[in-house]
PDB file of C-alpha atoms in Angstrom:
ATOM      1  CA  MET A1123       0.000   0.000   0.000  1.00 57.00           C
ATOM      2  CA  LYS A1124       1.343   3.414  -0.952  1.00 76.00           C
ATOM      3  CA  GLY A1125       1.609   5.994   1.811  1.00 91.00           C
ATOM      4  CA  PHE A1126      -0.873   8.847   2.014  1.00 95.00           C
ATOM      5  CA  ILE A1127       1.380  11.520   0.501  1.00 96.00           C
ATOM      6  CA  GLU A1128       2.489   9.070  -2.192  1.00 95.00           C
ATOM      7  CA  GLN A1129      -1.142   8.826  -3.349  1.00 95.00           C
ATOM      8  CA  ALA A1130      -0.400  12.063  -5.210  1.00 95.00           C
ATOM      9  CA  TYR A1131       1.865  10.130  -7.599  1.00 94.00           C
ATOM     10  CA  LYS A1132      -1.192   8.381  -9.000  1.00 94.00           C
ATOM     11  CA  GLY A1133      -1.800  11.690 -10.771  1.00 95.00           C
ATOM     12  CA  TYR A1134       0.225  14.678 -11.951  1.00 95.00           C
ATOM     13  CA  THR A1135       2.399  16.346  -9.288  1.00 93.00           C
ATOM     14  CA  ASP A1136       4.126  19.230 -11.123  1.00 95.00           C
ATOM     15  CA  TRP A1137       4.682  22.147  -8.740  1.00 95.00           C
ATOM     16  CA  TRP A1138       2.869  24.561 -11.041  1.00 97.00           C
ATOM     17  CA  ARG A1139      -0.258  22.393 -10.963  1.00 98.00           C
ATOM     18  CA  TYR A1140      -0.466  22.806  -7.188  1.00 98.00           C
ATOM     19  CA  LEU A1141       0.128  26.554  -7.445  1.00 97.00           C
ATOM     20  CA  VAL A1142      -2.540  26.996 -10.112  1.00 98.00           C
ATOM     21  CA  GLY A1143      -4.834  24.504  -8.392  1.00 98.00           C
ATOM     22  CA  PHE A1144      -4.662  26.268  -5.031  1.00 97.00           C
ATOM     23  CA  PHE A1145      -5.349  29.605  -6.731  1.00 98.00           C
ATOM     24  CA  ILE A1146      -8.415  28.170  -8.510  1.00 98.00           C
ATOM     25  CA  ILE A1147      -9.762  26.571  -5.312  1.00 98.00           C
ATOM     26  CA  PHE A1148      -9.218  29.773  -3.335  1.00 97.00           C
ATOM     27  CA  ILE A1149     -10.979  31.943  -5.935  1.00 97.00           C
ATOM     28  CA  ILE A1150     -13.994  29.613  -6.170  1.00 98.00           C
ATOM     29  CA  TRP A1151     -14.177  29.418  -2.367  1.00 97.00           C
ATOM     30  CA  GLN A1152     -14.028  33.191  -1.947  1.00 95.00           C
ATOM     31  CA  LEU A1153     -16.605  33.755  -4.688  1.00 96.00           C
ATOM     32  CA  GLY A1154     -18.967  31.546  -2.700  1.00 96.00           C
ATOM     33  CA  SER A1155     -18.162  33.496   0.463  1.00 93.00           C
ATOM     34  CA  THR A1156     -19.177  36.796  -1.151  1.00 94.00           C
ATOM     35  CA  ILE A1157     -22.819  35.624  -1.125  1.00 95.00           C
ATOM     36  CA  GLN A1158     -22.971  36.277   2.615  1.00 94.00           C
ATOM     37  CA  VAL A1159     -21.349  39.698   2.177  1.00 92.00           C
ATOM     38  CA  PHE A1160     -23.866  40.495  -0.571  1.00 93.00           C
ATOM     39  CA  PHE A1161     -26.842  39.775   1.716  1.00 94.00           C
ATOM     40  CA  VAL A1162     -25.295  41.853   4.513  1.00 92.00           C
ATOM     41  CA  PHE A1163     -24.881  44.693   2.005  1.00 91.00           C
ATOM     42  CA  LEU A1164     -28.549  44.431   0.966  1.00 92.00           C
ATOM     43  CA  LYS A1165     -29.720  44.404   4.601  1.00 91.00           C
ATOM     44  CA  LEU A1166     -27.709  47.504   5.490  1.00 91.00           C
ATOM     45  CA  LEU A1167     -28.883  49.219   2.310  1.00 89.00           C
ATOM     46  CA  ASN A1168     -32.474  48.414   3.256  1.00 90.00           C
ATOM     47  CA  ASP A1169     -31.788  49.902   6.708  1.00 88.00           C
ATOM     48  CA  GLY A1170     -31.064  53.239   5.051  1.00 86.00           C
ATOM     49  CA  LEU A1171     -27.261  53.307   4.926  1.00 85.00           C
ATOM     50  CA  SER A1172     -25.516  54.651   1.843  1.00 86.00           C
ATOM     51  CA  ALA A1173     -23.265  52.430  -0.261  1.00 84.00           C
ATOM     52  CA  GLU A1174     -20.206  54.345   0.966  1.00 84.00           C
ATOM     53  CA  GLU A1175     -21.174  53.846   4.621  1.00 85.00           C
ATOM     54  CA  ILE A1176     -21.799  50.149   4.044  1.00 86.00           C
ATOM     55  CA  LEU A1177     -18.423  49.581   2.386  1.00 85.00           C
ATOM     56  CA  MET A1178     -16.731  51.128   5.408  1.00 84.00           C
ATOM     57  CA  LYS A1179     -18.709  48.915   7.809  1.00 84.00           C
ATOM     58  CA  LEU A1180     -18.027  45.681   5.912  1.00 84.00           C
ATOM     59  CA  SER A1181     -14.453  45.648   7.200  1.00 79.00           C
ATOM     60  CA  ASP A1182     -15.859  45.146  10.716  1.00 76.00           C
ATOM     61  CA  VAL A1183     -16.236  41.427  11.516  1.00 76.00           C
ATOM     62  CA  SER A1184     -18.977  42.178  14.067  1.00 76.00           C
ATOM     63  CA  VAL A1185     -21.052  43.792  11.301  1.00 82.00           C
ATOM     64  CA  LEU A1186     -20.585  40.787   9.008  1.00 82.00           C
ATOM     65  CA  MET A1187     -21.503  38.359  11.790  1.00 81.00           C
ATOM     66  CA  GLY A1188     -24.278  40.323  13.493  1.00 80.00           C
ATOM     67  CA  THR A1189     -26.340  41.985  10.769  1.00 85.00           C
ATOM     68  CA  LEU A1190     -28.393  39.050   9.469  1.00 88.00           C
ATOM     69  CA  GLU A1191     -30.620  36.635  11.373  1.00 92.00           C
ATOM     70  CA  SER A1192     -28.334  34.110  13.068  1.00 92.00           C
ATOM     71  CA  ASN A1193     -29.431  30.913  11.306  1.00 95.00           C
ATOM     72  CA  PHE A1194     -29.541  32.567   7.894  1.00 95.00           C
ATOM     73  CA  ASN A1195     -26.092  34.045   8.444  1.00 94.00           C
ATOM     74  CA  PHE A1196     -24.764  30.653   9.575  1.00 94.00           C
ATOM     75  CA  PHE A1197     -26.127  29.047   6.407  1.00 96.00           C
ATOM     76  CA  LEU A1198     -24.555  31.701   4.177  1.00 96.00           C
ATOM     77  CA  LEU A1199     -21.200  31.395   5.945  1.00 94.00           C
ATOM     78  CA  LEU A1200     -21.143  27.655   5.337  1.00 96.00           C
ATOM     79  CA  LEU A1201     -22.341  28.029   1.749  1.00 96.00           C
ATOM     80  CA  GLY A1202     -18.964  29.422   0.723  1.00 96.00           C
ATOM     81  CA  PHE A1203     -17.336  26.129   1.725  1.00 97.00           C
ATOM     82  CA  VAL A1204     -19.697  24.214  -0.565  1.00 97.00           C
ATOM     83  CA  PHE A1205     -18.208  26.213  -3.429  1.00 98.00           C
ATOM     84  CA  GLY A1206     -14.708  25.464  -2.134  1.00 98.00           C
ATOM     85  CA  PHE A1207     -15.498  21.743  -1.932  1.00 98.00           C
ATOM     86  CA  ALA A1208     -16.651  21.797  -5.549  1.00 98.00           C
ATOM     87  CA  GLY A1209     -13.452  23.652  -6.466  1.00 98.00           C
ATOM     88  CA  ILE A1210     -11.286  20.904  -4.965  1.00 98.00           C
ATOM     89  CA  ILE A1211     -13.145  18.182  -6.874  1.00 98.00           C
ATOM     90  CA  LEU A1212     -12.765  20.177 -10.093  1.00 98.00           C
ATOM     91  CA  VAL A1213      -9.036  20.768  -9.591  1.00 98.00           C
ATOM     92  CA  ILE A1214      -8.014  17.244  -8.618  1.00 97.00           C
ATOM     93  CA  LYS A1215      -9.960  15.702 -11.483  1.00 97.00           C
ATOM     94  CA  LEU A1216      -9.047  18.098 -14.284  1.00 97.00           C
ATOM     95  CA  LEU A1217      -5.602  19.313 -13.208  1.00 97.00           C
ATOM     96  CA  HIS A1218      -4.160  16.308 -11.357  1.00 97.00           C
ATOM     97  CA  HIS A1219      -6.203  13.410 -12.763  1.00 97.00           C
ATOM     98  CA  LEU A1220      -6.823  12.065  -9.264  1.00 96.00           C
ATOM     99  CA  LYS A1221      -9.876  10.543  -7.619  1.00 96.00           C
ATOM    100  CA  LEU A1222     -11.341  12.140  -4.502  1.00 96.00           C
ATOM    101  CA  LYS A1223     -10.609   8.969  -2.516  1.00 97.00           C
ATOM    102  CA  GLN A1224      -6.888   9.413  -3.173  1.00 96.00           C
ATOM    103  CA  LEU A1225      -7.079  12.781  -1.426  1.00 97.00           C
ATOM    104  CA  ILE A1226      -8.769  11.160   1.578  1.00 98.00           C
ATOM    105  CA  THR A1227      -7.042   7.856   2.275  1.00 97.00           C
ATOM    106  CA  SER A1228      -4.365   5.394   1.214  1.00 96.00           C
ATOM    107  CA  ARG A1229      -6.660   2.495   2.140  1.00 96.00           C
ATOM    108  CA  GLU A1230      -8.674   0.560  -0.420  1.00 94.00           C
ATOM    109  CA  LYS A1231     -11.853   2.186   0.889  1.00 96.00           C
ATOM    110  CA  ILE A1232     -12.639   5.172   3.094  1.00 97.00           C
ATOM    111  CA  ASP A1233     -12.794   3.921   6.690  1.00 98.00           C
ATOM    112  CA  TRP A1234     -16.087   5.308   7.988  1.00 98.00           C
ATOM    113  CA  ASN A1235     -15.541   3.617  11.350  1.00 98.00           C
ATOM    114  CA  ARG A1236     -12.472   5.787  11.896  1.00 98.00           C
ATOM    115  CA  ILE A1237     -14.473   8.907  11.030  1.00 98.00           C
ATOM    116  CA  GLY A1238     -17.277   7.871  13.374  1.00 98.00           C
ATOM    117  CA  LEU A1239     -14.944   7.059  16.269  1.00 98.00           C
ATOM    118  CA  SER A1240     -13.052  10.341  15.988  1.00 98.00           C
ATOM    119  CA  PHE A1241     -16.320  12.286  15.728  1.00 98.00           C
ATOM    120  CA  GLY A1242     -17.750  10.517  18.763  1.00 98.00           C
ATOM    121  CA  VAL A1243     -14.666  10.999  20.933  1.00 98.00           C
ATOM    122  CA  ILE A1244     -14.452  14.765  20.416  1.00 97.00           C
ATOM    123  CA  ALA A1245     -18.250  15.088  20.728  1.00 97.00           C
ATOM    124  CA  VAL A1246     -18.113  13.440  24.160  1.00 97.00           C
ATOM    125  CA  LEU A1247     -15.125  15.564  25.218  1.00 96.00           C
ATOM    126  CA  ILE A1248     -16.767  18.840  24.179  1.00 96.00           C
ATOM    127  CA  SER A1249     -20.163  17.969  25.672  1.00 96.00           C
ATOM    128  CA  GLY A1250     -18.574  16.765  28.885  1.00 96.00           C
ATOM    129  CA  SER A1251     -16.310  19.792  29.290  1.00 94.00           C
ATOM    130  CA  ILE A1252     -19.188  22.235  28.704  1.00 94.00           C
ATOM    131  CA  LEU A1253     -21.476  20.442  31.169  1.00 94.00           C
ATOM    132  CA  LEU A1254     -18.694  20.230  33.764  1.00 94.00           C
ATOM    133  CA  ASP A1255     -17.874  23.916  33.454  1.00 93.00           C
ATOM    134  CA  TYR A1256     -21.594  24.733  33.624  1.00 94.00           C
ATOM    135  CA  GLN A1257     -21.819  22.882  36.938  1.00 94.00           C
ATOM    136  CA  LEU A1258     -18.713  24.616  38.297  1.00 93.00           C
ATOM    137  CA  SER A1259     -19.481  28.139  37.026  1.00 93.00           C
ATOM    138  CA  PRO A1260     -23.211  28.441  36.210  1.00 94.00           C
ATOM    139  CA  GLU A1261     -22.986  32.242  36.363  1.00 94.00           C
ATOM    140  CA  ASP A1262     -20.897  32.162  33.166  1.00 93.00           C
ATOM    141  CA  TYR A1263     -23.716  30.566  31.164  1.00 94.00           C
ATOM    142  CA  GLN A1264     -27.071  31.756  29.891  1.00 94.00           C
ATOM    143  CA  TYR A1265     -29.671  29.192  28.856  1.00 93.00           C
ATOM    144  CA  ASN A1266     -30.306  30.097  25.234  1.00 92.00           C
ATOM    145  CA  PHE A1267     -32.447  27.218  23.959  1.00 94.00           C
ATOM    146  CA  GLU A1268     -35.365  27.998  21.605  1.00 95.00           C
ATOM    147  CA  LEU A1269     -36.765  24.817  20.071  1.00 96.00           C
ATOM    148  CA  ASN A1270     -37.783  26.089  16.620  1.00 96.00           C
ATOM    149  CA  ARG A1271     -34.607  28.076  16.043  1.00 96.00           C
ATOM    150  CA  PHE A1272     -32.462  25.262  17.420  1.00 96.00           C
ATOM    151  CA  LEU A1273     -34.060  22.710  15.076  1.00 97.00           C
ATOM    152  CA  ILE A1274     -33.265  24.941  12.093  1.00 97.00           C
ATOM    153  CA  LEU A1275     -29.719  25.381  13.405  1.00 97.00           C
ATOM    154  CA  ALA A1276     -29.360  21.614  13.827  1.00 97.00           C
ATOM    155  CA  LEU A1277     -30.577  20.985  10.269  1.00 98.00           C
ATOM    156  CA  ILE A1278     -28.115  23.522   8.850  1.00 97.00           C
ATOM    157  CA  GLY A1279     -25.300  22.271  11.056  1.00 97.00           C
ATOM    158  CA  ILE A1280     -25.749  18.558  10.412  1.00 97.00           C
ATOM    159  CA  THR A1281     -25.955  19.021   6.645  1.00 97.00           C
ATOM    160  CA  MET A1282     -23.368  21.757   6.088  1.00 97.00           C
ATOM    161  CA  VAL A1283     -20.790  21.798   8.895  1.00 98.00           C
ATOM    162  CA  PRO A1284     -19.321  18.456   7.710  1.00 98.00           C
ATOM    163  CA  ILE A1285     -18.933  20.000   4.251  1.00 98.00           C
ATOM    164  CA  GLN A1286     -17.097  22.990   5.738  1.00 97.00           C
ATOM    165  CA  THR A1287     -14.772  20.908   7.885  1.00 98.00           C
ATOM    166  CA  THR A1288     -14.150  18.241   5.245  1.00 98.00           C
ATOM    167  CA  PHE A1289     -13.293  20.977   2.743  1.00 98.00           C
ATOM    168  CA  GLU A1290     -10.667  22.336   5.132  1.00 97.00           C
ATOM    169  CA  GLU A1291      -9.256  18.848   5.688  1.00 98.00           C
ATOM    170  CA  LEU A1292      -9.179  18.104   1.967  1.00 98.00           C
ATOM    171  CA  LEU A1293      -7.469  21.427   1.296  1.00 98.00           C
ATOM    172  CA  PHE A1294      -4.848  21.425   4.071  1.00 98.00           C
ATOM    173  CA  ARG A1295      -4.254  17.799   5.140  1.00 98.00           C
ATOM    174  CA  GLY A1296      -5.143  16.472   1.691  1.00 98.00           C
ATOM    175  CA  TYR A1297      -4.287  18.680  -1.278  1.00 98.00           C
ATOM    176  CA  LEU A1298      -1.564  20.850   0.278  1.00 98.00           C
ATOM    177  CA  LEU A1299       0.003  18.099   2.416  1.00 98.00           C
ATOM    178  CA  GLN A1300       0.324  15.864  -0.643  1.00 97.00           C
ATOM    179  CA  GLY A1301       1.410  18.826  -2.749  1.00 97.00           C
ATOM    180  CA  PHE A1302       4.157  20.077  -0.426  1.00 97.00           C
ATOM    181  CA  GLY A1303       5.221  16.497   0.259  1.00 97.00           C
ATOM    182  CA  SER A1304       5.561  15.556  -3.398  1.00 94.00           C
ATOM    183  CA  VAL A1305       7.280  18.833  -4.337  1.00 94.00           C
ATOM    184  CA  PHE A1306       9.744  19.086  -1.405  1.00 95.00           C
ATOM    185  CA  LYS A1307      10.034  15.307  -0.864  1.00 95.00           C
ATOM    186  CA  SER A1308       9.813  15.920   2.894  1.00 96.00           C
ATOM    187  CA  ARG A1309       7.032  14.903   5.268  1.00 97.00           C
ATOM    188  CA  ALA A1310       8.221  17.306   7.958  1.00 97.00           C
ATOM    189  CA  VAL A1311       8.216  20.300   5.599  1.00 98.00           C
ATOM    190  CA  ALA A1312       4.718  19.381   4.412  1.00 98.00           C
ATOM    191  CA  LEU A1313       3.493  19.056   8.011  1.00 98.00           C
ATOM    192  CA  ILE A1314       4.997  22.372   9.123  1.00 98.00           C
ATOM    193  CA  LEU A1315       3.809  24.391   6.118  1.00 98.00           C
ATOM    194  CA  THR A1316       0.235  23.088   6.195  1.00 98.00           C
ATOM    195  CA  SER A1317      -0.035  23.608   9.964  1.00 98.00           C
ATOM    196  CA  VAL A1318       1.190  27.203   9.804  1.00 97.00           C
ATOM    197  CA  LEU A1319      -1.065  27.957   6.829  1.00 96.00           C
ATOM    198  CA  PHE A1320      -4.029  26.423   8.659  1.00 95.00           C
ATOM    199  CA  GLY A1321      -3.328  28.678  11.631  1.00 94.00           C
ATOM    200  CA  GLY A1322      -3.016  31.695   9.356  1.00 91.00           C
ATOM    201  CA  LEU A1323      -6.418  30.932   7.846  1.00 88.00           C
ATOM    202  CA  HIS A1324      -7.970  31.738  11.236  1.00 88.00           C
ATOM    203  CA  ILE A1325      -6.120  34.992  11.891  1.00 87.00           C
ATOM    204  CA  ALA A1326      -9.253  37.070  11.198  1.00 80.00           C
ATOM    205  CA  ASN A1327     -11.394  35.063  13.638  1.00 81.00           C
ATOM    206  CA  PRO A1328     -12.985  37.163  16.406  1.00 79.00           C
ATOM    207  CA  GLU A1329     -11.350  34.883  18.986  1.00 82.00           C
ATOM    208  CA  VAL A1330      -7.965  36.240  17.883  1.00 84.00           C
ATOM    209  CA  ALA A1331      -9.196  39.812  18.251  1.00 80.00           C
ATOM    210  CA  LYS A1332     -10.475  38.975  21.745  1.00 82.00           C
ATOM    211  CA  LEU A1333      -7.488  37.061  23.136  1.00 84.00           C
ATOM    212  CA  GLY A1334      -4.656  38.330  20.949  1.00 86.00           C
ATOM    213  CA  TYR A1335      -2.278  36.614  18.555  1.00 88.00           C
ATOM    214  CA  GLN A1336      -1.393  33.977  21.150  1.00 90.00           C
ATOM    215  CA  THR A1337      -4.708  32.409  20.126  1.00 91.00           C
ATOM    216  CA  LEU A1338      -2.997  31.362  16.896  1.00 93.00           C
ATOM    217  CA  ILE A1339      -1.094  28.806  18.988  1.00 95.00           C
ATOM    218  CA  VAL A1340      -4.238  26.692  19.273  1.00 94.00           C
ATOM    219  CA  TYR A1341      -5.003  26.970  15.549  1.00 95.00           C
ATOM    220  CA  ILE A1342      -1.450  26.111  14.498  1.00 96.00           C
ATOM    221  CA  GLY A1343      -1.355  23.426  17.201  1.00 97.00           C
ATOM    222  CA  THR A1344      -4.594  21.988  15.834  1.00 97.00           C
ATOM    223  CA  GLY A1345      -2.990  21.937  12.396  1.00 97.00           C
ATOM    224  CA  PHE A1346      -0.051  19.930  13.752  1.00 98.00           C
ATOM    225  CA  PHE A1347      -2.388  17.606  15.662  1.00 98.00           C
ATOM    226  CA  LEU A1348      -4.515  16.858  12.596  1.00 98.00           C
ATOM    227  CA  GLY A1349      -1.450  16.618  10.350  1.00 98.00           C
ATOM    228  CA  ILE A1350       0.300  14.149  12.667  1.00 98.00           C
ATOM    229  CA  MET A1351      -2.812  11.966  12.767  1.00 98.00           C
ATOM    230  CA  THR A1352      -3.035  12.083   8.976  1.00 98.00           C
ATOM    231  CA  LEU A1353       0.602  11.087   8.444  1.00 98.00           C
ATOM    232  CA  MET A1354       0.657   8.381  11.114  1.00 98.00           C
ATOM    233  CA  ASP A1355      -2.705   6.897  10.107  1.00 98.00           C
ATOM    234  CA  GLU A1356      -2.067   7.297   6.350  1.00 97.00           C
ATOM    235  CA  GLY A1357      -5.409   8.980   5.761  1.00 98.00           C
ATOM    236  CA  LEU A1358      -7.742  11.845   6.602  1.00 98.00           C
ATOM    237  CA  GLU A1359     -10.461   9.828   8.307  1.00 98.00           C
ATOM    238  CA  LEU A1360      -9.517  10.665  11.905  1.00 98.00           C
ATOM    239  CA  SER A1361      -8.993  14.359  11.164  1.00 98.00           C
ATOM    240  CA  ILE A1362     -12.268  14.573   9.209  1.00 98.00           C
ATOM    241  CA  GLY A1363     -14.192  13.080  12.130  1.00 98.00           C
ATOM    242  CA  PHE A1364     -12.482  15.273  14.726  1.00 98.00           C
ATOM    243  CA  HIS A1365     -12.948  18.515  12.789  1.00 98.00           C
ATOM    244  CA  ALA A1366     -16.623  17.839  12.045  1.00 98.00           C
ATOM    245  CA  GLY A1367     -17.388  16.845  15.632  1.00 98.00           C
ATOM    246  CA  ASN A1368     -15.548  19.827  17.078  1.00 96.00           C
ATOM    247  CA  ASN A1369     -17.273  22.435  14.914  1.00 96.00           C
ATOM    248  CA  LEU A1370     -20.744  20.879  14.970  1.00 97.00           C
ATOM    249  CA  LEU A1371     -20.945  20.298  18.731  1.00 96.00           C
ATOM    250  CA  THR A1372     -19.556  23.760  19.439  1.00 94.00           C
ATOM    251  CA  ALA A1373     -22.088  25.392  17.096  1.00 94.00           C
ATOM    252  CA  LEU A1374     -25.004  23.475  18.635  1.00 96.00           C
ATOM    253  CA  LEU A1375     -24.085  23.744  22.301  1.00 95.00           C
ATOM    254  CA  LEU A1376     -22.264  27.011  22.888  1.00 93.00           C
ATOM    255  CA  THR A1377     -21.877  30.488  21.452  1.00 90.00           C
ATOM    256  CA  ALA A1378     -20.443  33.762  22.721  1.00 86.00           C
ATOM    257  CA  ASP A1379     -20.205  37.333  21.522  1.00 81.00           C
ATOM    258  CA  TRP A1380     -16.541  36.795  20.603  1.00 79.00           C
ATOM    259  CA  THR A1381     -16.755  33.473  18.698  1.00 79.00           C
ATOM    260  CA  ALA A1382     -16.655  32.908  14.940  1.00 75.00           C
ATOM    261  CA  PHE A1383     -20.026  31.123  14.928  1.00 76.00           C
ATOM    262  CA  GLN A1384     -22.943  33.185  16.278  1.00 81.00           C
ATOM    263  CA  THR A1385     -25.709  30.603  16.631  1.00 90.00           C
ATOM    264  CA  HIS A1386     -28.982  29.809  18.406  1.00 92.00           C
ATOM    265  CA  SER A1387     -27.096  27.286  20.535  1.00 94.00           C
ATOM    266  CA  VAL A1388     -28.236  25.685  23.783  1.00 95.00           C
ATOM    267  CA  PHE A1389     -26.025  27.956  25.891  1.00 94.00           C
ATOM    268  CA  ARG A1390     -24.497  31.406  25.540  1.00 93.00           C
ATOM    269  CA  TYR A1391     -21.184  31.866  27.317  1.00 92.00           C
ATOM    270  CA  LEU A1392     -21.042  35.094  29.333  1.00 92.00           C
ATOM    271  CA  GLY A1393     -17.605  34.662  30.877  1.00 88.00           C
ATOM    272  CA  GLU A1394     -14.248  35.823  29.603  1.00 87.00           C
ATOM    273  CA  PRO A1395     -12.088  33.497  27.493  1.00 85.00           C
ATOM    274  CA  SER A1396      -8.841  32.220  28.960  1.00 87.00           C
ATOM    275  CA  LEU A1397      -5.555  31.458  27.229  1.00 90.00           C
ATOM    276  CA  VAL A1398      -4.989  28.592  29.646  1.00 91.00           C
ATOM    277  CA  SER A1399      -8.287  26.767  29.075  1.00 89.00           C
ATOM    278  CA  ASP A1400      -8.893  27.788  25.455  1.00 90.00           C
ATOM    279  CA  VAL A1401      -5.348  27.588  24.074  1.00 92.00           C
ATOM    280  CA  TYR A1402      -2.765  25.811  26.203  1.00 94.00           C
ATOM    281  CA  ILE A1403      -4.781  22.937  27.675  1.00 94.00           C
ATOM    282  CA  PRO A1404      -6.038  21.719  24.257  1.00 95.00           C
ATOM    283  CA  VAL A1405      -2.566  21.922  22.694  1.00 96.00           C
ATOM    284  CA  LEU A1406      -0.540  20.568  25.621  1.00 96.00           C
ATOM    285  CA  VAL A1407      -3.002  18.101  27.183  1.00 96.00           C
ATOM    286  CA  PHE A1408      -5.932  17.054  24.989  1.00 96.00           C
ATOM    287  CA  TYR A1409      -4.134  16.725  21.646  1.00 98.00           C
ATOM    288  CA  PRO A1410      -1.200  14.632  22.932  1.00 98.00           C
ATOM    289  CA  ALA A1411      -3.654  12.425  24.849  1.00 98.00           C
ATOM    290  CA  LEU A1412      -5.751  11.842  21.719  1.00 98.00           C
ATOM    291  CA  ILE A1413      -2.669  11.060  19.619  1.00 98.00           C
ATOM    292  CA  LEU A1414      -1.535   8.560  22.260  1.00 98.00           C
ATOM    293  CA  MET A1415      -5.002   6.980  22.367  1.00 98.00           C
ATOM    294  CA  TYR A1416      -5.257   6.577  18.591  1.00 98.00           C
ATOM    295  CA  SER A1417      -1.682   5.300  18.373  1.00 98.00           C
ATOM    296  CA  LYS A1418      -2.661   2.478  20.739  1.00 98.00           C
ATOM    297  CA  ILE A1419      -5.958   1.731  18.988  1.00 98.00           C
ATOM    298  CA  TYR A1420      -4.468   1.631  15.486  1.00 97.00           C
ATOM    299  CA  LYS A1421      -0.976   0.411  16.468  1.00 97.00           C
ATOM    300  CA  TRP A1422       0.960   3.186  14.773  1.00 97.00           C
ATOM    301  CA  LYS A1423       4.609   2.396  14.062  1.00 95.00           C
ATOM    302  CA  ASN A1424       7.598   3.956  12.277  1.00 94.00           C
ATOM    303  CA  TRP A1425       6.996   7.407  13.781  1.00 96.00           C
ATOM    304  CA  LYS A1426      10.335   8.809  12.633  1.00 96.00           C
ATOM    305  CA  GLN A1427       9.853   7.784   9.014  1.00 95.00           C
ATOM    306  CA  LYS A1428       6.199   8.795   8.817  1.00 96.00           C
ATOM    307  CA  LEU A1429       6.725  12.247  10.352  1.00 97.00           C
ATOM    308  CA  PHE A1430      10.263  13.152   9.280  1.00 96.00           C
ATOM    309  CA  GLY A1431      11.173  10.770   6.475  1.00 94.00           C
ATOM    310  CA  LYS A1432      11.647  11.513   2.807  1.00 95.00           C
ATOM    311  CA  VAL A1433       8.770  11.169   0.389  1.00 93.00           C
ATOM    312  CA  LYS A1434       9.747   8.587  -2.193  1.00 85.00           C
ATOM    313  CA  TYR A1435       8.711   9.107  -5.781  1.00 75.00           C
ATOM    314  CA  GLU A1436       6.579   6.185  -6.880  1.00 67.00           C
ATOM    315  CA  PRO A1437       5.539   6.452 -10.535  1.00 63.00           C
ATOM    316  CA  SER A1438       2.094   5.102 -11.218  1.00 59.00           C
ATOM    317  CA  SER A1439       0.714   3.393 -14.270  1.00 52.00           C
ATOM    318  CA  GLU A1440      -2.602   5.161 -13.587  1.00 55.00           C
ATOM    319  CA  VAL A1441      -1.353   8.539 -14.880  1.00 53.00           C
TER     320      VAL A1441
END
């Protein structure tokens, strides 16, 4: 069985294809994201603001996140990732002559059990940590549950959050990890570059504005965590499950004025965020513990080669 990065050699791996491909994916993704901005523009215009005033306000993240009805805004935010997902499929098929499966796993078939396990583990961890903190500090939480709005949120979340998170996994731990790996012939370089880029993607998140640039530690750390799982497990299944579970459970259970997702969740957090609990504990405690757990479950071996070894060119008769 070829390794995960080596799956790229079943198609075309010229460096310029990855450069052009990333540009195409990014443009399609951002075009989809402008739909939300367009509806915010229309709402502000309907409220009596001039076009000049609106253009000035659109640079404010709080305006983009707080102008439209919460569920509608959530749907529009996620819609951009549907475009991005389509862009990835287009690029890998037409530019690289690869199948989507080859961007997901090195196994014969996608392992849905791995996805389900990873989803379930993080779902339990998030639910448990929120309920525990609620018991310890109930004054930091406001009960926010409204059945009708929550059901709409759940429908949007269940159908579209996995598209958003899988797109990000396909882009960073799939397309770019394979791309950097095949171009630089180094697993470590591919891991570092994709993790830093993943962190940079979140630099405009309101959490960063609230806590400062130290918040990027958790985003970059998450990139390393997901990248290590991908390289050691030779596939995206565990990272796809984790990312979907993390984003979906967070969107359904908890929101705050300073979070990226403003939703009709069960609870609204009224307390102040903490670098210790929101940044350092996940990176230094939870992520290493999860890696250790999965390494035992799936009997990972050859850590040095899989994380720091050279990527070997393996020509394929499929190209």
